[in-house]
Coordinates of C-alpha atoms in Angstrom, one line a residue:
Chain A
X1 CA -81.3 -35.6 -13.0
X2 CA -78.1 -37.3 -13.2
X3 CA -76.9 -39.6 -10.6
X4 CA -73.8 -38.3 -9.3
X5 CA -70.5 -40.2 -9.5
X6 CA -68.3 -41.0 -6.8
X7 CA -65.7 -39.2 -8.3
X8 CA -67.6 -36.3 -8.5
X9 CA -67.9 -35.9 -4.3
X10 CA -64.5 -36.0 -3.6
X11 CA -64.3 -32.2 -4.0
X12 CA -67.2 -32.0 -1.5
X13 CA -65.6 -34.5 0.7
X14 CA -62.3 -32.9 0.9
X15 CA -63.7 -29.1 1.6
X16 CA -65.6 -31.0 4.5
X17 CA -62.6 -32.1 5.6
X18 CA -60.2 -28.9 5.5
X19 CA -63.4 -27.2 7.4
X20 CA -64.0 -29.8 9.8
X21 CA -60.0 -29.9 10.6
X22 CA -60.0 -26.3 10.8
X23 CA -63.3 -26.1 13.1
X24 CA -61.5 -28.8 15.1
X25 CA -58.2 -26.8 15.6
X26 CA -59.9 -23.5 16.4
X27 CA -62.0 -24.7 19.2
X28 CA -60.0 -27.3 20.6
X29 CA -56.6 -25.3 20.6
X30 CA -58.2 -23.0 22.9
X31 CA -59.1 -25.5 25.7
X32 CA -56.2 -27.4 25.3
X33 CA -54.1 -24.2 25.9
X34 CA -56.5 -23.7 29.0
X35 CA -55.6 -27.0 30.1
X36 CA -51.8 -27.1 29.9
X37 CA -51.4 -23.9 31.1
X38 CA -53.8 -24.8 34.6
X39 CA -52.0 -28.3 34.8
X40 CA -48.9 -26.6 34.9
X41 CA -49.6 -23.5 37.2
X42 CA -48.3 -23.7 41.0
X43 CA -51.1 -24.5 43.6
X44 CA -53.7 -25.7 40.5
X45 CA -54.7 -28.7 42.7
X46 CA -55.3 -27.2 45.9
X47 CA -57.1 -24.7 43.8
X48 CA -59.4 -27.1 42.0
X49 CA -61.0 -28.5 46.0
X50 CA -60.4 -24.9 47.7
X51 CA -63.5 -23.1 49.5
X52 CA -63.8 -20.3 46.4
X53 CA -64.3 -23.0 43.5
X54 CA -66.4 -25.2 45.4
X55 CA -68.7 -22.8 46.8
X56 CA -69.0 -21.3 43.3
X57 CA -69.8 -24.6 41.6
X58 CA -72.1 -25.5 44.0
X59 CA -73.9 -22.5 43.3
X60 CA -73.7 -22.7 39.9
X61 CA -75.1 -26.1 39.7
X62 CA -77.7 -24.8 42.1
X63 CA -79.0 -22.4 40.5
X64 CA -78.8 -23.6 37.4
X65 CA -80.8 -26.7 38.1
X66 CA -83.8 -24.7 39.5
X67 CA -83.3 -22.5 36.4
X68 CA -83.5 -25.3 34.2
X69 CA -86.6 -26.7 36.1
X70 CA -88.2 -23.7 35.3
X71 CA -87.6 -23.6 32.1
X72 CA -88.8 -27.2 31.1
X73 CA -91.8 -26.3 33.2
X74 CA -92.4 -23.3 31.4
X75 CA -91.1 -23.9 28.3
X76 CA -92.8 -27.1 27.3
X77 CA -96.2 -26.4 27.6
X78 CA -95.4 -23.1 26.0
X79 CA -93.6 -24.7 23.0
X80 CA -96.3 -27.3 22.7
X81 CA -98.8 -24.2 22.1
X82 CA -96.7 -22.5 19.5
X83 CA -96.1 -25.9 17.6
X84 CA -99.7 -26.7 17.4
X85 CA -101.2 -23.0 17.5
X86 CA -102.5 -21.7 14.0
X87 CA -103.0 -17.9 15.2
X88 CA -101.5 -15.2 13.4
X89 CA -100.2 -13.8 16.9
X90 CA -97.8 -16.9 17.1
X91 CA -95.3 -15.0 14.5
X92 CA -95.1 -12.4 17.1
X93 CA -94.7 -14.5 19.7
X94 CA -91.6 -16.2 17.7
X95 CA -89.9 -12.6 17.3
X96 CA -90.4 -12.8 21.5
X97 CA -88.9 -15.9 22.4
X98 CA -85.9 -15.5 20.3
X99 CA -85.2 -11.7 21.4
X100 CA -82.9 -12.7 24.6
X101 CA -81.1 -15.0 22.0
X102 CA -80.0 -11.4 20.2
X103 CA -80.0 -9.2 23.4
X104 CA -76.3 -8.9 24.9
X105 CA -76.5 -10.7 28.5
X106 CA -75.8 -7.0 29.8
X107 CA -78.6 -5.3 28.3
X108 CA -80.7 -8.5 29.5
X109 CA -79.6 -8.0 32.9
X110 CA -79.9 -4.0 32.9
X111 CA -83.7 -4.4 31.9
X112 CA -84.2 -6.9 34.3
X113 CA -82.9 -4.3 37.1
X114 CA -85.6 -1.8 35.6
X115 CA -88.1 -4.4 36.1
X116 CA -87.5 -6.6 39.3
X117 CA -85.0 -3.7 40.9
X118 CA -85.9 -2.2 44.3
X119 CA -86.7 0.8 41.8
X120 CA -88.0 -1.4 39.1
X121 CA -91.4 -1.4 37.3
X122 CA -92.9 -4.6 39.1
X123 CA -90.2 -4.1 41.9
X124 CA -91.1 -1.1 43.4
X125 CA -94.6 -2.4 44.3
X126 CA -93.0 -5.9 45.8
X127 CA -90.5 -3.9 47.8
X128 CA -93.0 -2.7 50.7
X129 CA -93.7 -6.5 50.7
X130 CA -90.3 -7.0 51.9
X131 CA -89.4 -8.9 48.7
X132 CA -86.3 -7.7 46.9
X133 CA -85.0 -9.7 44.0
X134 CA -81.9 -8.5 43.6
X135 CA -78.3 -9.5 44.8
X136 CA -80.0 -12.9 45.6
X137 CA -79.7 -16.3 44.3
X138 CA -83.4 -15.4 42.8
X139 CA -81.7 -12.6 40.5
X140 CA -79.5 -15.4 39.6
X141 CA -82.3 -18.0 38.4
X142 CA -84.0 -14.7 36.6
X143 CA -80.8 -14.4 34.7
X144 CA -80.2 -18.0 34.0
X145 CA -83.7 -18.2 32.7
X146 CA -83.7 -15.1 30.5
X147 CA -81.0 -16.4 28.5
X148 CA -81.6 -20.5 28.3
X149 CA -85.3 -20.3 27.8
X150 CA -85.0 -19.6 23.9
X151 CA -82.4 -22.4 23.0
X152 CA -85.6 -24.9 25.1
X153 CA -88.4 -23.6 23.5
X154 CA -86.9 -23.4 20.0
X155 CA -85.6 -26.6 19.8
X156 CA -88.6 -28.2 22.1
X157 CA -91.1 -26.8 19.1
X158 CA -89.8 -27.9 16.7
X159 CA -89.7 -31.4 18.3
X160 CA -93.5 -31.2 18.6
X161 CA -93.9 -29.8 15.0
X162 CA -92.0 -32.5 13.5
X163 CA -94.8 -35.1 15.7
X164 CA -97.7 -35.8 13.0
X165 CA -101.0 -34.3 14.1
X166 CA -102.5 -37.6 13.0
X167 CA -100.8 -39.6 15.7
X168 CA -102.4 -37.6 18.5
X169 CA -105.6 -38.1 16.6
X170 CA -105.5 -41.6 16.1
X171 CA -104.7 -42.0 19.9
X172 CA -107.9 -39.3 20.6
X173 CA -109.8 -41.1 18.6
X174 CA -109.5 -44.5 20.6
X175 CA -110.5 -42.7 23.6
X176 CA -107.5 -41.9 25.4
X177 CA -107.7 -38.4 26.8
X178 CA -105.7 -34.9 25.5
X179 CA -103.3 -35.1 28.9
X180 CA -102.4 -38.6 28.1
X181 CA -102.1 -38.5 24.9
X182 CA -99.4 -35.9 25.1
X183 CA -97.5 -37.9 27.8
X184 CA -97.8 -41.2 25.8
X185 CA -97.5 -40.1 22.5
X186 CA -96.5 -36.3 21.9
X187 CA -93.6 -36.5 24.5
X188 CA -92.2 -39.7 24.1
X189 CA -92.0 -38.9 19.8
X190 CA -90.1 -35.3 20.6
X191 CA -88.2 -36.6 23.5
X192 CA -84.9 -36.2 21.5
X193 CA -85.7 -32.6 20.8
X194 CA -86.4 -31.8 24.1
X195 CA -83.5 -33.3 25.6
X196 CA -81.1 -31.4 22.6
X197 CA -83.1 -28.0 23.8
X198 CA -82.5 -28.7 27.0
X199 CA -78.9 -29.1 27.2
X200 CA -78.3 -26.3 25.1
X201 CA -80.3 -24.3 27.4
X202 CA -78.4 -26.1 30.7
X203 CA -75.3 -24.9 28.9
X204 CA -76.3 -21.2 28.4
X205 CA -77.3 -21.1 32.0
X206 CA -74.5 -22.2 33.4
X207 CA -72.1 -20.3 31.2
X208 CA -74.1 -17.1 32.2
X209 CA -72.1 -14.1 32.9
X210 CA -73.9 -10.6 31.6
X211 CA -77.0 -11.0 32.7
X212 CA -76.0 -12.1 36.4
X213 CA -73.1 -9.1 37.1
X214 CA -75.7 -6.8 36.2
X215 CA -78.5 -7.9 37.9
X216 CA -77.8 -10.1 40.9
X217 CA -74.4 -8.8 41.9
X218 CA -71.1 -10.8 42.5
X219 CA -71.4 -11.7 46.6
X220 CA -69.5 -15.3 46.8
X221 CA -71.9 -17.6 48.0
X222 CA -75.3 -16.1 47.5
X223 CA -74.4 -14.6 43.9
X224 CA -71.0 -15.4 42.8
X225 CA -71.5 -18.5 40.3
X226 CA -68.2 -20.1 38.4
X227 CA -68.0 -17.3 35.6
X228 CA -68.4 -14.5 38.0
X229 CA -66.2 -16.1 40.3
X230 CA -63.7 -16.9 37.8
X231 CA -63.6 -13.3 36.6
X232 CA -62.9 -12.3 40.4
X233 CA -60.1 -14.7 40.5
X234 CA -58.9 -13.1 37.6
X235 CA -58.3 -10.3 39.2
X236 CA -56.4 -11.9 41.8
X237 CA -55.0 -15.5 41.7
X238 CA -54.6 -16.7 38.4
X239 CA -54.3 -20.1 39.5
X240 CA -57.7 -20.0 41.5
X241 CA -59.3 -18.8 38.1
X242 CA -57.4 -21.3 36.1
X243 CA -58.7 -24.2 38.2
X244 CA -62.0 -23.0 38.3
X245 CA -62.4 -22.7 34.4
X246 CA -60.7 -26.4 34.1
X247 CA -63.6 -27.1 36.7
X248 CA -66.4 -25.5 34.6
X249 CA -65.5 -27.0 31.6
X250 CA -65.1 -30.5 32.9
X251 CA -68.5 -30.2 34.7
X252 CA -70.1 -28.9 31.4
X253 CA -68.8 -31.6 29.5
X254 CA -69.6 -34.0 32.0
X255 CA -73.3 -33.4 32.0
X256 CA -73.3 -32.5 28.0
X257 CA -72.4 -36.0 27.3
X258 CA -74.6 -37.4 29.9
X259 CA -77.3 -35.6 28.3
X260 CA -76.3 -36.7 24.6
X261 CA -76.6 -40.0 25.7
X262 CA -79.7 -39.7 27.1
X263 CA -80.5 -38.1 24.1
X264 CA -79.3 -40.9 21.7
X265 CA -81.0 -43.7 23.7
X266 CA -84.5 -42.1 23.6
X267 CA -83.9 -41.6 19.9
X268 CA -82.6 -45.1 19.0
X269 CA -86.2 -46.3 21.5
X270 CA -88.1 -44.2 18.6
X271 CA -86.5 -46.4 15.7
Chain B
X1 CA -74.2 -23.6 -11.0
X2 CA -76.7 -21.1 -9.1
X3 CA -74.8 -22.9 -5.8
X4 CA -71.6 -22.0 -6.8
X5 CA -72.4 -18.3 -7.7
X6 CA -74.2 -18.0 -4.2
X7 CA -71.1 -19.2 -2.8
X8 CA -68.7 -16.8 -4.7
X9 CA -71.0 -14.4 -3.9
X10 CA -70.9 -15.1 -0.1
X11 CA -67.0 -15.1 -0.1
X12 CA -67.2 -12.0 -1.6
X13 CA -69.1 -10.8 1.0
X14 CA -66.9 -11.9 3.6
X15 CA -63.9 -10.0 1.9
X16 CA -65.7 -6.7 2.0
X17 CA -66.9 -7.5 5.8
X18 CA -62.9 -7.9 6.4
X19 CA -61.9 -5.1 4.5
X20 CA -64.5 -2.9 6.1
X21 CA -64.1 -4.1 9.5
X22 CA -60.1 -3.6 9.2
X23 CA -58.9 -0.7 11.4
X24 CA -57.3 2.4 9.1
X25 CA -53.7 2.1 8.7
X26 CA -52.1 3.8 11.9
X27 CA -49.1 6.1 10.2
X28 CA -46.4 8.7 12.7
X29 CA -46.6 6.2 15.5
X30 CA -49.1 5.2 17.4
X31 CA -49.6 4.4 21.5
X32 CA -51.7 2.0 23.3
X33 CA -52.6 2.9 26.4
X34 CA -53.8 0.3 29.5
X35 CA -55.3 2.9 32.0
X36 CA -57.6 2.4 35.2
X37 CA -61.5 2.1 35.0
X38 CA -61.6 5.3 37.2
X39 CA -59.0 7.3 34.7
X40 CA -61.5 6.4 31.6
X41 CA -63.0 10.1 30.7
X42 CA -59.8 11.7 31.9
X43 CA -57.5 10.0 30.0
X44 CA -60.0 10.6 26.8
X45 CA -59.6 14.2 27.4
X46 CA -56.0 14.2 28.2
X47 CA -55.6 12.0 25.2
X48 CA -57.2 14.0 23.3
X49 CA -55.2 17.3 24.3
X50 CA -52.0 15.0 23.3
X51 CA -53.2 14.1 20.0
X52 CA -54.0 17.8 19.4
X53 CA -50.0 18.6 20.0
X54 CA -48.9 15.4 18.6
X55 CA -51.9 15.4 15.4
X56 CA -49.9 11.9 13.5
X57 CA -50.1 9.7 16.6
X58 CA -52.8 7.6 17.0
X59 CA -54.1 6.8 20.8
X60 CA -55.7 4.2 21.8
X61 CA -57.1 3.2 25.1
X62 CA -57.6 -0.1 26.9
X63 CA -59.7 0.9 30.4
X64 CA -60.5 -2.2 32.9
X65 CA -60.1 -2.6 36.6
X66 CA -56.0 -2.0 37.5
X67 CA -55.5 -5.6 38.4
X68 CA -57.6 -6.9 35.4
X69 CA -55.2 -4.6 32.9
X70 CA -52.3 -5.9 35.2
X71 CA -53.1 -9.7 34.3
X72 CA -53.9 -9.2 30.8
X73 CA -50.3 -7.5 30.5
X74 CA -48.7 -10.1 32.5
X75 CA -50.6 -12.8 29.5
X76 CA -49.0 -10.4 27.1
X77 CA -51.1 -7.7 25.9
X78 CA -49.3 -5.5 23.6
X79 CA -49.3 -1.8 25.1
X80 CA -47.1 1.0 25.6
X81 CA -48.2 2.5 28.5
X82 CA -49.4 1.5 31.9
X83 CA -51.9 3.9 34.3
X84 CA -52.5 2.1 37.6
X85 CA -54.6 3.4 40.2
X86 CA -52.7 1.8 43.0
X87 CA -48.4 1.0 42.9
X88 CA -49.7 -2.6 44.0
X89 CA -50.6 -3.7 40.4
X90 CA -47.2 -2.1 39.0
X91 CA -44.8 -3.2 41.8
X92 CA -46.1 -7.0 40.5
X93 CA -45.5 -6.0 37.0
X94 CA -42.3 -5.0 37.5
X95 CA -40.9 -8.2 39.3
X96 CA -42.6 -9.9 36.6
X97 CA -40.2 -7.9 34.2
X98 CA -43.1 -6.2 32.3
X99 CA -42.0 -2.9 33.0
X100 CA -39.8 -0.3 33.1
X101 CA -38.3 0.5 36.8
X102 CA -38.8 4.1 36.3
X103 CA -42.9 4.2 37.3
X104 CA -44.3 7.8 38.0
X105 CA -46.9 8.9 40.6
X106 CA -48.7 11.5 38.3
X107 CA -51.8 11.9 40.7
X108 CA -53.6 10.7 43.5
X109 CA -57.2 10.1 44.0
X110 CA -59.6 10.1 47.2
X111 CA -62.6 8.1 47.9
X112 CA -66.0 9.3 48.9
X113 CA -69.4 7.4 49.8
X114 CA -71.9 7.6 47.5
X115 CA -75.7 7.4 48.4
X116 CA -78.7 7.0 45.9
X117 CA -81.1 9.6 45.6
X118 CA -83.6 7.6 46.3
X119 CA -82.6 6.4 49.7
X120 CA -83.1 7.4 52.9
X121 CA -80.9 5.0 54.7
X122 CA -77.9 6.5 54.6
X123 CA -77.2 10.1 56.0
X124 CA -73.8 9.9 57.1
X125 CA -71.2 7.1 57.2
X126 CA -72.2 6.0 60.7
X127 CA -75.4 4.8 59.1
X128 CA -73.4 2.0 56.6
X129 CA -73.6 -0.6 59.4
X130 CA -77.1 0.0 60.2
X131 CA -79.4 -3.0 59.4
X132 CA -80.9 -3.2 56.3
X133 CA -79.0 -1.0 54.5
X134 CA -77.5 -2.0 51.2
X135 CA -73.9 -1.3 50.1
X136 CA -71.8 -1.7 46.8
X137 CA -68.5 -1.9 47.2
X138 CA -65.6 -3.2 44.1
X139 CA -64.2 -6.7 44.0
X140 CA -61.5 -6.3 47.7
X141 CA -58.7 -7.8 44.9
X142 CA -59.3 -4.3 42.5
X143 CA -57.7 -1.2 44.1
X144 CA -61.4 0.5 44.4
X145 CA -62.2 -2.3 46.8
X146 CA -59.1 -2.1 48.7
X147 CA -59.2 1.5 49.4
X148 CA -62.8 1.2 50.5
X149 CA -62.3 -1.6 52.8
X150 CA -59.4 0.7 54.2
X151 CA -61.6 3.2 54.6
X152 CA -64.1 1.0 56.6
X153 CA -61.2 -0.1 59.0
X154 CA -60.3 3.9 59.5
X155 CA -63.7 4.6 60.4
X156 CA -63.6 1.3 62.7
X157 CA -60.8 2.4 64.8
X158 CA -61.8 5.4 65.3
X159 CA -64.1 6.0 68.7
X160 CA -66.8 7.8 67.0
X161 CA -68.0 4.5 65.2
X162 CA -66.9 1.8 67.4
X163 CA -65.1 -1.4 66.8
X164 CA -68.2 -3.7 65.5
X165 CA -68.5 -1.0 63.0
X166 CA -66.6 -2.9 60.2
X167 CA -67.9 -6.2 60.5
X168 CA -71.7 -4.6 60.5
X169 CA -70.7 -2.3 57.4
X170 CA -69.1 -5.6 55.7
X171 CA -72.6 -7.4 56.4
X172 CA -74.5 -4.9 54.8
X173 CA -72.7 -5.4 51.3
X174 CA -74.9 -6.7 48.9
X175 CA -72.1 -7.3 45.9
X176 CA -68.7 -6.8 44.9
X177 CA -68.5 -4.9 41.6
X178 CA -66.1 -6.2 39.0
X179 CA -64.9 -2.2 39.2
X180 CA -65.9 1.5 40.4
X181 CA -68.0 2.1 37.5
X182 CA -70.2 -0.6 38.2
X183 CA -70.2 0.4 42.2
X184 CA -71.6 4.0 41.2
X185 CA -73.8 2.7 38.5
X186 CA -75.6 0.4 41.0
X187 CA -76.2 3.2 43.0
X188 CA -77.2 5.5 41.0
X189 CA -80.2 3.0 39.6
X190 CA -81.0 2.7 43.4
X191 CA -80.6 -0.7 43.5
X192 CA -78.4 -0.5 46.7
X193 CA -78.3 2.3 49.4
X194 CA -74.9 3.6 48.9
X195 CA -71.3 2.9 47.4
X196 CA -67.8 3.7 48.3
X197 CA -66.5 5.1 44.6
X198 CA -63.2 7.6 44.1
X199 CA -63.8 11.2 44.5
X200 CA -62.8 11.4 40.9
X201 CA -65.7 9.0 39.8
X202 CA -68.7 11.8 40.5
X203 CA -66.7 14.8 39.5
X204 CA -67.7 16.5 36.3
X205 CA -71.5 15.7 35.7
X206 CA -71.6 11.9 36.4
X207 CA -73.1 12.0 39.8
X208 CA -77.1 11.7 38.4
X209 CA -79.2 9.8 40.8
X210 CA -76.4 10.0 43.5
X211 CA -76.0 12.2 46.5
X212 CA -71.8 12.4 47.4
X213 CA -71.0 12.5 51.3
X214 CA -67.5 13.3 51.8
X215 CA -65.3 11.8 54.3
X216 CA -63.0 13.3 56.5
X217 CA -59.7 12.8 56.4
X218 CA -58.7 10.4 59.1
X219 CA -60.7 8.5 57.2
X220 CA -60.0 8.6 54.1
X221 CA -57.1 7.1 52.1
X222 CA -55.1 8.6 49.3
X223 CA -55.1 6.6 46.2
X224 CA -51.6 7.3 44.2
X225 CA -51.4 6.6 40.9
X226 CA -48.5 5.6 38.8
X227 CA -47.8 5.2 35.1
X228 CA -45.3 2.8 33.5
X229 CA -43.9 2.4 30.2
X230 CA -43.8 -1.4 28.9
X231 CA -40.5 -3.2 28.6
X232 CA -42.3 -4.1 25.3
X233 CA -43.3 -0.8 24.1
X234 CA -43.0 -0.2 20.1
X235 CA -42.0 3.1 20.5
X236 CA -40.6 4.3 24.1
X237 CA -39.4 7.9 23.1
X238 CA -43.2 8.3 22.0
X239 CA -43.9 7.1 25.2
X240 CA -42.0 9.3 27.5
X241 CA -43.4 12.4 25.8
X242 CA -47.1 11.0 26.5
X243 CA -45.4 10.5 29.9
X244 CA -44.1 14.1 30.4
X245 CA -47.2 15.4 29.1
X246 CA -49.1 13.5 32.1
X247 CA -47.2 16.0 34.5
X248 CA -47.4 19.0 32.3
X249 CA -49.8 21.9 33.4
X250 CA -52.3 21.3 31.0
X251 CA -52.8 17.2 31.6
X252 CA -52.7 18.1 35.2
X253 CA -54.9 21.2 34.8
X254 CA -57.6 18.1 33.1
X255 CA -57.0 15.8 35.9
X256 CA -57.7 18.7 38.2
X257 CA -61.5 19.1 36.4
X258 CA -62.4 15.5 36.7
X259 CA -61.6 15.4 40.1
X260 CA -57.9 14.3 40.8
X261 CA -55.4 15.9 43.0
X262 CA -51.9 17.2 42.3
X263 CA -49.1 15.0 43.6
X264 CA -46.1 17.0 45.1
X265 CA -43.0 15.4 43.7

C-alpha cells in the first residue's frame, strides 16, 4: 500500500470543506433567521419573561429532568446488560430499543393512549384505582421517555462495549466486588458515552412534540411544555411564539454545551 | 476505485430519489387551496366535483386550524384561495394586505357537544361542570375554541345553568386541542368525557365512538365562514370560478351532506 501524498488529499480536503460550509449554511441560516426576526418583533422582550413562556419552560425543564432521571436509571443498567449479554434474544431486543427512534412521535403517542388511556390496555384496570395518566404531567414524562430512551441506551452500550472485559476481570480478580467494580471501573471508562447519550436523549425530550399533543393534551401549566406552547402561540401572538422558540433554543444550547464539557473533561481524565 | 463507483452509484441514487419524489408537472392551471380543519372532507368532495367540471386544473389543499393557515399566509405561503371558519382570521389578513377586500360568507356552521360512548358522565350539557368530568375543548385562539367558550358563556347566563356554571365547565377541561379534529378524536378514544366540536365535524359517518347532544339555540353560536382570494394568487380568474362554484347548488348541495348550513345572502 502506497503512502499517500499530500497532494493527493487536497481533493478530499476541499469536498470536506464545500460540505462542511454547506452543512454550516443550512442549519445555521435557519436560526439566525429565527433570531433576527424575534429580536426585531414588537413586544419580543416582554414576551421572553411573560407568564406563558415561563410557565412553559419551567415545565419543560421539569419534566424533562424527571424524564431524563428515568432514563439514566433505566437505561444504564439496561445498556450494561445488552453490552455484556451473549444471548441470541439481545438482537431482538436491539430491533426494540431502536423502534421509537423510527416511530413518528404521533403514532408513539397514539399507542401510548391505547395503553395508559382511561380506555387503554393497562389503563382501564388503573382507572377504578383512581389513577389516570393522561392530560397530566405523568403523560408528559411517558412521552419524553418514549422518545429519548433510545438515543441513552444506544450510545450508553456502546460505551460499555467499547470497556475491555479484561479490565473488570482484572479488578474481580483482586477481590473488589461486581457493584464496585462497575462504579470504579466500568462507569468511570464509558463516562464520555454516557454523558454523549445523555444529552442527545435530554435534547429529544425537551424538543418533544408528537408524542405529548397526542397523549397528555395541551393544558398550560400541567401539560403545555415550550413546543406545545409555542405552537399555541402560533396560533395567536407571533411574538409570544417567537420569544419562546429564541427561549428554547438558547436553553438547549445552554445545557448542550454544559454537557459537552462535562463530556470533554471526563474524557481528557481517561487519557 | 470500488469507493468511487459506490459513490457514483449513491449520487445516482439520489437523482432518481429526486426525480421520483418530484410532483408531476401541473398543466391548465392549477389552485392551492388554504381551507379550515373542519372543511377538510368537504372541500375534498367539493373539490373534487370542481375538478370533474374543470378536468385540466389541478387542486390542491392545505387544511390546518383557521388561525394556523392565517399565520402561515401572513409568513407568505403561496395560495390562491382562503376558507376561514371564522371572519376573525380574514379581517386580520386583510389589514395585513394579504387579501382581496371582496371575502364571501359561503356557509355557516353550528357547534354541538360531543360525548364518548363510553361515558356515563355526561347526559346533558348541565352535566359539563359536574366534578370529575373530563372535557376537550380546541386551543381558545382557533375559531373551534372560541365558539365553544361562547357557547359555555350562553349556557352561563342563562337561569337554567346558573352563573358558576362556566368557571366549573372551564375546570373540568382537561386540554386544549391544537384543532376540532383532535377535540373529536380525543373523545371518541374515550380518553375525555365529552367535546364541544362543529355540527359539521360528526355529520356523514365520522361520529364512531361518540354520542352528539345537540344544543339549543340560545345557546348555540353560528359559525360563518368566508372565503378569500389572495392578493398573491397565480391565477385569480381561476379563482373566482372555484369561488362561484362554492355558492353554486351543487357545492352547496355537498356542504349540505356533511353537515353545513345555507347562508342567506
Amino acid at each position: 500500500m502506497k503512502i499517500p501524498r499530500i497532494s493527493g488529499a487536497y481533493p478530499l480536503l476541499l469536498t470536506g470543506g464545500i460540505t462542511t460550509s454547506i452543512y454550516i449554511l443550512f442549519i445555521s441560516l435557519p436560526l439566525v433567521a429565527l433570531f433576527l426576526r424575534a429580536v426585531s418583533t414588537e413586544g419580543f422582550l416582554a414576551a421572553l419573561v411573560g407568564e406563558k413562556a415561563l410557565v412553559a419552560i419551567r415545565l419543560s425543564l421539569f419534566t424533562s429532568c424527571i424524564s431524563m432521571g428515568a432514563v439514566a436509571l433505566v437505561g444504564t443498567p439496561f445498556a450494561y446488560f445488552l453490552a455484556r449479554s451473549r444471548l441470541p434474544a439481545v438482537r431482538v431486543l436491539d430491533t426494540l430499543v431502536e423502534l421509537p427512534l423510527v416511530l413518528p412521535p404521533v403514532v408513539a403517542g397514539l399507542a401510548m393512549l391505547l395503553a395508559f388511556g382511561r380506555r387503554g390496555l393497562l389503563g382501564q384496570w388503573l382507572e377504578p384505582f383512581g389513577i389516570s395518566i393522561p392530560f397530566t404531567f405523568i403523560a408528559v414524562v411517558f412521552a419524553q421517555v418514549f422518545v429519548a430512551i433510545p438515543f441513552y441506551i444506544r450510545s450508553a452500550r456502546l460505551g460499555f462495549q467499547a470497556v475491555p472485559l479484561e479490565y473488570e476481570e482484572i479488578s474481580r480478580t483482586l477481590g473488589v466486588s461486581p457493584a464496585r467494580t462497575f462504579w470504579r471501573v466500568t462507569l468511570p471508562l464509558a463516562w464520555p458515552s454516557l454523558l454523549g447519550g445523555f444529552a442527545l436523549g435530554w435534547a429529544r425530550a425537551i424538543s418533544e412534540f408528537g408524542a405529548t399533543v397526542m397523549f397528555a393534551g395541551n393544558f398550560p401549566g400541567r401539560t403545555q411544555t415550550m413546543p406545545l406552547a409555542i405552537l399555541s402561540a402560533l396560533e395567536s401572538d407571533l411574538s409570544v411564539a417567537l420569544a419562546m422558540a429564541v427561549l428554547l433554543t438558547m436553553v438547549a444550547m445552554v445545557v448542550l454545551v454544559g454537557l459537552g464539557i462535562l463530556r470533554e473533561a471526563k474524557a481528557r481524565r481517561l487519557q | 476505485m470500488i469507493q468511487a463507483r459506490a459513490y457514483i452509484s449513491f449520487a445516482a441514487a439520489a437523482v432518481v430519489c429526486i426525480l421520483a419524489c418530484s410532483p408531476a408537472s401541473v398543466s391548465n392551471g392549477s389552485l392551492t387551496i388554504f381551507a379550515a380543519a373542519s372543511l377538510t372532507d368537504t372541500f375534498q368532495d367539493i373539490g373534487a366535483a370542481f375538478q370533474a367540471k374543470h378536468s385540466n386544473v389541478h387542486i390542491s389543499f392545505n387544511f390546518a386550524a383557521s388561525s394556523t393557515l392565517r399565520s402561515q399566509i401572513e409568513q407568505g405561503a403561496k395560495a390562491d384561495l382562503f376558507a376561514s371558519a371564522d371572519t376573525r382570521q380574514t379581517d386580520l389578513l386583510y389589514r395585513s394586505n394579504a387579501i382581496f377586500p371582496l371575502q364571501k360568507i359561503f356557509t355557516s356552521n353550528s357547534l354541538v357537544l360531543v360525548v364518548s360512548e363510553h361515558s356515563e358522565m355526561v347526559r346533558s350539557p348541565a352535566d359539563l361542570a359536574n366534578p370529575e368530568v373530563l372535557l376537550a375543548l380546541a386551543l381558545p385562539e382557533v375559531p373551534a375554541g372560541k365558539y365553544a367558550l361562547e357557547v359555555l358563556e350562553q349556557m352561563s347566563v342563562s337561569d337554567e345553568f346558573g352563573r358558576s356554571f362556566y368557571q366549573k365547565a372551564l375546570a373540568n377541561v382537561a386540554t386544549y386541542e391544537v384543532n376540532v379534529r383532535q377535540v373529536l378524536a380525543k373523545v371518541a378514544l374515550g380518553e375525555v368525557d365529552a367535546g364541544i366540536v362543529y355540527l359539521s365535524d360528526v355529520t356523514g359517518g365520522r361520529d364512531e365512538g361518540i354520542k352528539v347532544i345537540r344544543l339549543v339555540r340560545s345557546h348555540n353560536v353560528t359559525a360563518l365562514y368566508p372565503i378569500a382570494i389572495l392578493i398573491d394568487t397565480h391565477d385569480v380568474e381561476l379563482a373566482e370560478q372555484f369561488v362561484n362554484f362554492l355558492i353554486s347548488q351543487r357545492a352547496q348541495a355537498i356542504l349540505a351532506e356533511h353537515g353545513f348550513q345555507e347562508v342567506l345572502s
